[in-house]
Amino acid sequence: MYVVIMGGGRVGLTLADLLVNDGYDITLIENSENLCNNAASELDALVICGNGTDTKTLEEANIQDADFFVAATGNDEANLLSCILVKDYDIPKIIARVSNPDHEEAFKKVGIDDVISPEITAAGFLEKIITRPNVADLTAFGKGNAEILDMIIENEKVTGKKVSEVSPTEDYMIIATYHGGKLVIPKPDSVLNKGNKISILVKRGSFKKAAKKFMG
């Protein structure tokens, strides 16, 4: 799979590094000479020092062959313009970073496949850490329609019950238990004990219900 990323800042460079490690072919476009030099020294990928809002630069990156295009700069206007230009090349998937949430609707109106805001995502994650302090971990799943929660069983009403007696429901499902620090896929007759760590797939809006069930 071939991915073209515009933006060699923190977000773009980190994404490029992760994808390279996953075996993807990457070309990174960045118009800052300093950031270009930094990216070229860190990445096993082609780095083009140029403007991603210019068709010549995009074609130098062989944009027509890309499976994904990601506009990841901190400039919403540049990201939007580059995505509009790239749409002429029939790229299967176009993803844009947006810094100002007020601009998100404009991106969606021009048909960008996915609009991501690292700033909003980070703020949302921090909010969950503050409002859900007893949850060991949270992972967004299915574009926010569900969450995978790691929690510790504290409710004695659950202690001693089999997994099949409490899961699945229409709101949540136990997907893993942990024994001796090792993840175990639970069987219907697996017994839940107080103090056990479990992972639960929870529908959006059902966190309180799941937390009350297992944490009391």
GROMACS .gro file of N, CA, C and O in nm, residues 27-111:
model
  340
   27THR      N    1   0.554   0.842   0.104
   27THR     CA    2   0.619   0.965   0.057
   27THR      C    3   0.567   1.078   0.143
   27THR      O    4   0.445   1.093   0.162
   28LEU      N    5   0.658   1.156   0.201
   28LEU     CA    6   0.621   1.269   0.286
   28LEU      C    7   0.653   1.398   0.213
   28LEU      O    8   0.764   1.417   0.162
   29ILE      N    9   0.555   1.488   0.208
   29ILE     CA   10   0.573   1.620   0.146
   29ILE      C   11   0.576   1.725   0.256
   29ILE      O   12   0.486   1.730   0.341
   30GLU      N   13   0.678   1.810   0.255
   30GLU     CA   14   0.690   1.916   0.356
   30GLU      C   15   0.758   2.037   0.292
   30GLU      O   16   0.856   2.021   0.220
   31ASN      N   17   0.704   2.156   0.319
   31ASN     CA   18   0.762   2.275   0.254
   31ASN      C   19   0.868   2.346   0.338
   31ASN      O   20   0.933   2.438   0.290
   32SER      N   21   0.887   2.303   0.463
   32SER     CA   22   0.993   2.361   0.545
   32SER      C   23   1.122   2.282   0.525
   32SER      O   24   1.124   2.160   0.544
   33GLU      N   25   1.228   2.352   0.489
   33GLU     CA   26   1.355   2.284   0.463
   33GLU      C   27   1.407   2.215   0.589
   33GLU      O   28   1.459   2.104   0.583
   34ASN      N   29   1.393   2.282   0.703
   34ASN     CA   30   1.440   2.222   0.829
   34ASN      C   31   1.364   2.093   0.862
   34ASN      O   32   1.424   1.992   0.900
   35LEU      N   33   1.230   2.098   0.847
   35LEU     CA   34   1.149   1.979   0.875
   35LEU      C   35   1.177   1.869   0.774
   35LEU      O   36   1.175   1.751   0.808
   36CYS      N   37   1.204   1.908   0.650
   36CYS     CA   38   1.240   1.810   0.547
   36CYS      C   39   1.368   1.737   0.584
   36CYS      O   40   1.376   1.614   0.574
   37ASN      N   41   1.468   1.813   0.624
   37ASN     CA   42   1.596   1.753   0.661
   37ASN      C   43   1.580   1.661   0.781
   37ASN      O   44   1.640   1.553   0.787
   38ASN      N   45   1.498   1.703   0.877
   38ASN     CA   46   1.473   1.621   0.995
   38ASN      C   47   1.403   1.491   0.957
   38ASN      O   48   1.441   1.383   1.002
   39ALA      N   49   1.300   1.502   0.872
   39ALA     CA   50   1.226   1.384   0.830
   39ALA      C   51   1.315   1.289   0.750
   39ALA      O   52   1.308   1.166   0.768
   40ALA      N   53   1.397   1.344   0.661
   40ALA     CA   54   1.483   1.261   0.578
   40ALA      C   55   1.584   1.183   0.662
   40ALA      O   56   1.621   1.070   0.627
   41SER      N   57   1.624   1.241   0.774
   41SER     CA   58   1.722   1.174   0.861
   41SER      C   59   1.656   1.067   0.949
   41SER      O   60   1.723   0.977   0.998
   42GLU      N   61   1.524   1.078   0.969
   42GLU     CA   62   1.455   0.986   1.059
   42GLU      C   63   1.376   0.877   0.989
   42GLU      O   64   1.353   0.770   1.045
   43LEU      N   65   1.333   0.904   0.865
   43LEU     CA   66   1.244   0.811   0.797
   43LEU      C   67   1.312   0.729   0.688
   43LEU      O   68   1.399   0.780   0.616
   44ASP      N   69   1.270   0.605   0.677
   44ASP     CA   70   1.310   0.523   0.563
   44ASP      C   71   1.202   0.538   0.457
   44ASP      O   72   1.125   0.447   0.429
   45ALA      N   73   1.194   0.659   0.401
   45ALA     CA   74   1.088   0.693   0.307
   45ALA      C   75   1.135   0.809   0.219
   45ALA      O   76   1.230   0.879   0.253
   46LEU      N   77   1.065   0.829   0.108
   46LEU     CA   78   1.094   0.942   0.021
   46LEU      C   79   1.038   1.069   0.084
   46LEU      O   80   0.921   1.073   0.122
   47VAL      N   81   1.123   1.170   0.097
   47VAL     CA   82   1.080   1.299   0.152
   47VAL      C   83   1.098   1.404   0.043
   47VAL      O   84   1.207   1.422  -0.010
   48ILE      N   85   0.989   1.472   0.009
   48ILE     CA   86   0.992   1.576  -0.094
   48ILE      C   87   0.976   1.712  -0.028
   48ILE      O   88   0.878   1.735   0.045
   49CYS      N   89   1.071   1.799  -0.050
   49CYS     CA   90   1.063   1.934   0.004
   49CYS      C   91   0.990   2.020  -0.097
   49CYS      O   92   1.045   2.060  -0.200
   50GLY      N   93   0.861   2.043  -0.072
   50GLY     CA   94   0.779   2.118  -0.166
   50GLY      C   95   0.643   2.148  -0.106
   50GLY      O   96   0.615   2.114   0.008
   51ASN      N   97   0.559   2.210  -0.187
   51ASN     CA   98   0.427   2.253  -0.143
   51ASN      C   99   0.322   2.153  -0.186
   51ASN      O  100   0.301   2.131  -0.305
   52GLY      N  101   0.254   2.093  -0.089
   52GLY     CA  102   0.152   1.994  -0.121
   52GLY      C  103   0.026   2.050  -0.181
   52GLY      O  104  -0.063   1.974  -0.220
   53THR      N  105   0.016   2.182  -0.189
   53THR     CA  106  -0.099   2.244  -0.255
   53THR      C  107  -0.065   2.277  -0.401
   53THR      O  108  -0.143   2.344  -0.469
   54ASP      N  109   0.047   2.227  -0.448
   54ASP     CA  110   0.090   2.248  -0.586
   54ASP      C  111   0.083   2.115  -0.662
   54ASP      O  112   0.139   2.014  -0.615
   55THR      N  113   0.017   2.113  -0.776
   55THR     CA  114  -0.001   1.988  -0.850
   55THR      C  115   0.131   1.927  -0.894
   55THR      O  116   0.144   1.804  -0.900
   56LYS      N  117   0.230   2.011  -0.925
   56LYS     CA  118   0.359   1.957  -0.968
   56LYS      C  119   0.424   1.876  -0.856
   56LYS      O  120   0.483   1.771  -0.880
   57THR      N  121   0.413   1.928  -0.733
   57THR     CA  122   0.470   1.856  -0.619
   57THR      C  123   0.395   1.726  -0.595
   57THR      O  124   0.456   1.622  -0.568
   58LEU      N  125   0.263   1.731  -0.606
   58LEU     CA  126   0.182   1.611  -0.588
   58LEU      C  127   0.217   1.505  -0.693
   58LEU      O  128   0.227   1.385  -0.662
   59GLU      N  129   0.236   1.548  -0.816
   59GLU     CA  130   0.270   1.454  -0.922
   59GLU      C  131   0.412   1.401  -0.906
   59GLU      O  132   0.441   1.287  -0.944
   60GLU      N  133   0.500   1.481  -0.848
   60GLU     CA  134   0.635   1.433  -0.818
   60GLU      C  135   0.630   1.321  -0.717
   60GLU      O  136   0.713   1.230  -0.717
   61ALA      N  137   0.526   1.326  -0.632
   61ALA     CA  138   0.507   1.222  -0.530
   61ALA      C  139   0.428   1.103  -0.586
   61ALA      O  140   0.393   1.012  -0.512
   62ASN      N  141   0.401   1.106  -0.718
   62ASN     CA  142   0.322   0.999  -0.782
   62ASN      C  143   0.187   0.980  -0.713
   62ASN      O  144   0.146   0.869  -0.679
   63ILE      N  145   0.120   1.094  -0.694
   63ILE     CA  146  -0.008   1.093  -0.624
   63ILE      C  147  -0.110   1.003  -0.692
   63ILE      O  148  -0.197   0.944  -0.626
   64GLN      N  149  -0.099   0.987  -0.821
   64GLN     CA  150  -0.196   0.904  -0.895
   64GLN      C  151  -0.187   0.757  -0.857
   64GLN      O  152  -0.281   0.680  -0.880
   65ASP      N  153  -0.076   0.717  -0.796
   65ASP     CA  154  -0.058   0.577  -0.756
   65ASP      C  155  -0.092   0.552  -0.610
   65ASP      O  156  -0.087   0.437  -0.563
   66ALA      N  157  -0.126   0.659  -0.537
   66ALA     CA  158  -0.147   0.646  -0.393
   66ALA      C  159  -0.278   0.575  -0.360
   66ALA      O  160  -0.379   0.592  -0.427
   67ASP      N  161  -0.272   0.495  -0.254
   67ASP     CA  162  -0.393   0.431  -0.198
   67ASP      C  163  -0.456   0.521  -0.093
   67ASP      O  164  -0.577   0.515  -0.070
   68PHE      N  165  -0.372   0.602  -0.027
   68PHE     CA  166  -0.419   0.696   0.073
   68PHE      C  167  -0.346   0.829   0.054
   68PHE      O  168  -0.227   0.832   0.020
   69PHE      N  169  -0.418   0.938   0.081
   69PHE     CA  170  -0.354   1.069   0.092
   69PHE      C  171  -0.397   1.128   0.226
   69PHE      O  172  -0.516   1.129   0.260
   70VAL      N  173  -0.297   1.174   0.303
   70VAL     CA  174  -0.325   1.232   0.434
   70VAL      C  175  -0.270   1.374   0.438
   70VAL      O  176  -0.149   1.395   0.422
   71ALA      N  177  -0.359   1.472   0.457
   71ALA     CA  178  -0.317   1.611   0.476
   71ALA      C  179  -0.304   1.635   0.625
   71ALA      O  180  -0.404   1.644   0.696
   72ALA      N  181  -0.181   1.643   0.674
   72ALA     CA  182  -0.158   1.641   0.819
   72ALA      C  183  -0.087   1.766   0.871
   72ALA      O  184  -0.031   1.763   0.981
   73THR      N  185  -0.090   1.875   0.796
   73THR     CA  186  -0.025   1.996   0.846
   73THR      C  187  -0.113   2.061   0.953
   73THR      O  188  -0.229   2.022   0.973
   74GLY      N  189  -0.061   2.162   1.019
   74GLY     CA  190  -0.139   2.235   1.118
   74GLY      C  191  -0.216   2.349   1.058
   74GLY      O  192  -0.281   2.427   1.130
   75ASN      N  193  -0.214   2.361   0.924
   75ASN     CA  194  -0.283   2.469   0.854
   75ASN      C  195  -0.409   2.412   0.786
   75ASN      O  196  -0.399   2.339   0.687
   76ASP      N  197  -0.525   2.445   0.838
   76ASP     CA  198  -0.649   2.390   0.785
   76ASP      C  199  -0.672   2.427   0.639
   76ASP      O  200  -0.720   2.346   0.559
   77GLU      N  201  -0.640   2.551   0.603
   77GLU     CA  202  -0.663   2.596   0.466
   77GLU      C  203  -0.577   2.519   0.367
   77GLU      O  204  -0.625   2.477   0.260
   78ALA      N  205  -0.451   2.496   0.403
   78ALA     CA  206  -0.361   2.419   0.316
   78ALA      C  207  -0.409   2.275   0.305
   78ALA      O  208  -0.408   2.216   0.197
   79ASN      N  209  -0.452   2.218   0.415
   79ASN     CA  210  -0.502   2.081   0.413
   79ASN      C  211  -0.625   2.068   0.323
   79ASN      O  212  -0.637   1.973   0.246
   80LEU      N  213  -0.716   2.164   0.335
   80LEU     CA  214  -0.838   2.160   0.255
   80LEU      C  215  -0.806   2.173   0.106
   80LEU      O  216  -0.858   2.096   0.024
   81LEU      N  217  -0.720   2.266   0.071
   81LEU     CA  218  -0.684   2.287  -0.069
   81LEU      C  219  -0.616   2.164  -0.128
   81LEU      O  220  -0.649   2.122  -0.240
   82SER      N  221  -0.524   2.106  -0.055
   82SER     CA  222  -0.455   1.988  -0.107
   82SER      C  223  -0.552   1.871  -0.128
   82SER      O  224  -0.542   1.799  -0.227
   83CYS      N  225  -0.647   1.855  -0.037
   83CYS     CA  226  -0.745   1.747  -0.051
   83CYS      C  227  -0.834   1.768  -0.174
   83CYS      O  228  -0.868   1.673  -0.244
   84ILE      N  229  -0.870   1.893  -0.199
   84ILE     CA  230  -0.951   1.925  -0.318
   84ILE      C  231  -0.874   1.891  -0.445
   84ILE      O  232  -0.928   1.833  -0.539
   85LEU      N  233  -0.745   1.926  -0.447
   85LEU     CA  234  -0.662   1.895  -0.564
   85LEU      C  235  -0.647   1.745  -0.584
   85LEU      O  236  -0.656   1.694  -0.696
   86VAL      N  237  -0.628   1.673  -0.475
   86VAL     CA  238  -0.605   1.529  -0.481
   86VAL      C  239  -0.728   1.454  -0.528
   86VAL      O  240  -0.718   1.347  -0.590
   87LYS      N  241  -0.846   1.509  -0.504
   87LYS     CA  242  -0.969   1.442  -0.547
   87LYS      C  243  -0.973   1.420  -0.698
   87LYS      O  244  -1.038   1.328  -0.746
   88ASP      N  245  -0.901   1.502  -0.774
   88ASP     CA  246  -0.897   1.486  -0.920
   88ASP      C  247  -0.821   1.362  -0.962
   88ASP      O  248  -0.828   1.321  -1.079
   89TYR      N  249  -0.747   1.301  -0.869
   89TYR     CA  250  -0.667   1.184  -0.903
   89TYR      C  251  -0.733   1.052  -0.862
   89TYR      O  252  -0.672   0.946  -0.871
   90ASP      N  253  -0.856   1.060  -0.815
   90ASP     CA  254  -0.933   0.940  -0.778
   90ASP      C  255  -0.861   0.853  -0.676
   90ASP      O  256  -0.854   0.731  -0.691
   91ILE      N  257  -0.807   0.917  -0.573
   91ILE     CA  258  -0.741   0.843  -0.465
   91ILE      C  259  -0.849   0.767  -0.387
   91ILE      O  260  -0.952   0.825  -0.351
   92PRO      N  261  -0.830   0.639  -0.358
   92PRO     CA  262  -0.931   0.562  -0.286
   92PRO      C  263  -0.971   0.621  -0.150
   92PRO      O  264  -1.085   0.614  -0.109
   93LYS      N  265  -0.874   0.679  -0.079
   93LYS     CA  266  -0.904   0.730   0.055
   93LYS      C  267  -0.828   0.859   0.081
   93LYS      O  268  -0.705   0.864   0.068
   94ILE      N  269  -0.901   0.964   0.118
   94ILE     CA  270  -0.841   1.094   0.150
   94ILE      C  271  -0.875   1.129   0.294
   94ILE      O  272  -0.992   1.128   0.334
   95ILE      N  273  -0.772   1.159   0.372
   95ILE     CA  274  -0.790   1.188   0.514
   95ILE      C  275  -0.728   1.325   0.544
   95ILE      O  276  -0.618   1.356   0.496
   96ALA      N  277  -0.799   1.406   0.621
   96ALA     CA  278  -0.748   1.539   0.652
   96ALA      C  279  -0.747   1.566   0.801
   96ALA      O  280  -0.839   1.527   0.873
   97ARG      N  281  -0.642   1.632   0.845
   97ARG     CA  282  -0.636   1.682   0.982
   97ARG      C  283  -0.699   1.820   0.985
   97ARG      O  284  -0.677   1.901   0.895
   98VAL      N  285  -0.779   1.846   1.088
   98VAL     CA  286  -0.836   1.980   1.106
   98VAL      C  287  -0.805   2.026   1.247
   98VAL      O  288  -0.825   1.953   1.343
   99SER      N  289  -0.752   2.147   1.258
   99SER     CA  290  -0.715   2.200   1.389
   99SER      C  291  -0.830   2.278   1.453
   99SER      O  292  -0.851   2.272   1.574
  100ASN      N  293  -0.905   2.350   1.370
  100ASN     CA  294  -1.018   2.430   1.419
  100ASN      C  295  -1.147   2.354   1.394
  100ASN      O  296  -1.186   2.331   1.280
  101PRO      N  297  -1.217   2.314   1.499
  101PRO     CA  298  -1.341   2.237   1.481
  101PRO      C  299  -1.446   2.309   1.398
  101PRO      O  300  -1.533   2.245   1.338
  102ASP      N  301  -1.439   2.443   1.392
  102ASP     CA  302  -1.534   2.519   1.311
  102ASP      C  303  -1.516   2.492   1.162
  102ASP      O  304  -1.605   2.520   1.083
  103HIS      N  305  -1.399   2.441   1.124
  103HIS     CA  306  -1.371   2.415   0.982
  103HIS      C  307  -1.412   2.274   0.939
  103HIS      O  308  -1.407   2.243   0.820
  104GLU      N  309  -1.450   2.190   1.032
  104GLU     CA  310  -1.476   2.050   1.002
  104GLU      C  311  -1.587   2.034   0.896
  104GLU      O  312  -1.576   1.950   0.807
  105GLU      N  313  -1.691   2.114   0.907
  105GLU     CA  314  -1.802   2.103   0.813
  105GLU      C  315  -1.759   2.134   0.670
  105GLU      O  316  -1.806   2.070   0.575
  106ALA      N  317  -1.668   2.230   0.654
  106ALA     CA  318  -1.619   2.265   0.520
  106ALA      C  319  -1.546   2.147   0.456
  106ALA      O  320  -1.562   2.121   0.336
  107PHE      N  321  -1.470   2.073   0.536
  107PHE     CA  322  -1.400   1.955   0.485
  107PHE      C  323  -1.499   1.849   0.440
  107PHE      O  324  -1.484   1.786   0.336
  108LYS      N  325  -1.601   1.829   0.520
  108LYS     CA  326  -1.700   1.726   0.487
  108LYS      C  327  -1.780   1.762   0.363
  108LYS      O  328  -1.819   1.674   0.285
  109LYS      N  329  -1.805   1.892   0.343
  109LYS     CA  330  -1.885   1.935   0.228
  109LYS      C  331  -1.816   1.906   0.096
  109LYS      O  332  -1.883   1.885  -0.006
  110VAL      N  333  -1.683   1.908   0.094
  110VAL     CA  334  -1.612   1.881  -0.032
  110VAL      C  335  -1.584   1.732  -0.051
  110VAL      O  336  -1.520   1.692  -0.147
  111GLY      N  337  -1.634   1.650   0.041
  111GLY     CA  338  -1.626   1.505   0.021
  111GLY      C  339  -1.501   1.437   0.072
  111GLY      O  340  -1.465   1.331   0.022
   0.00000   0.00000   0.00000
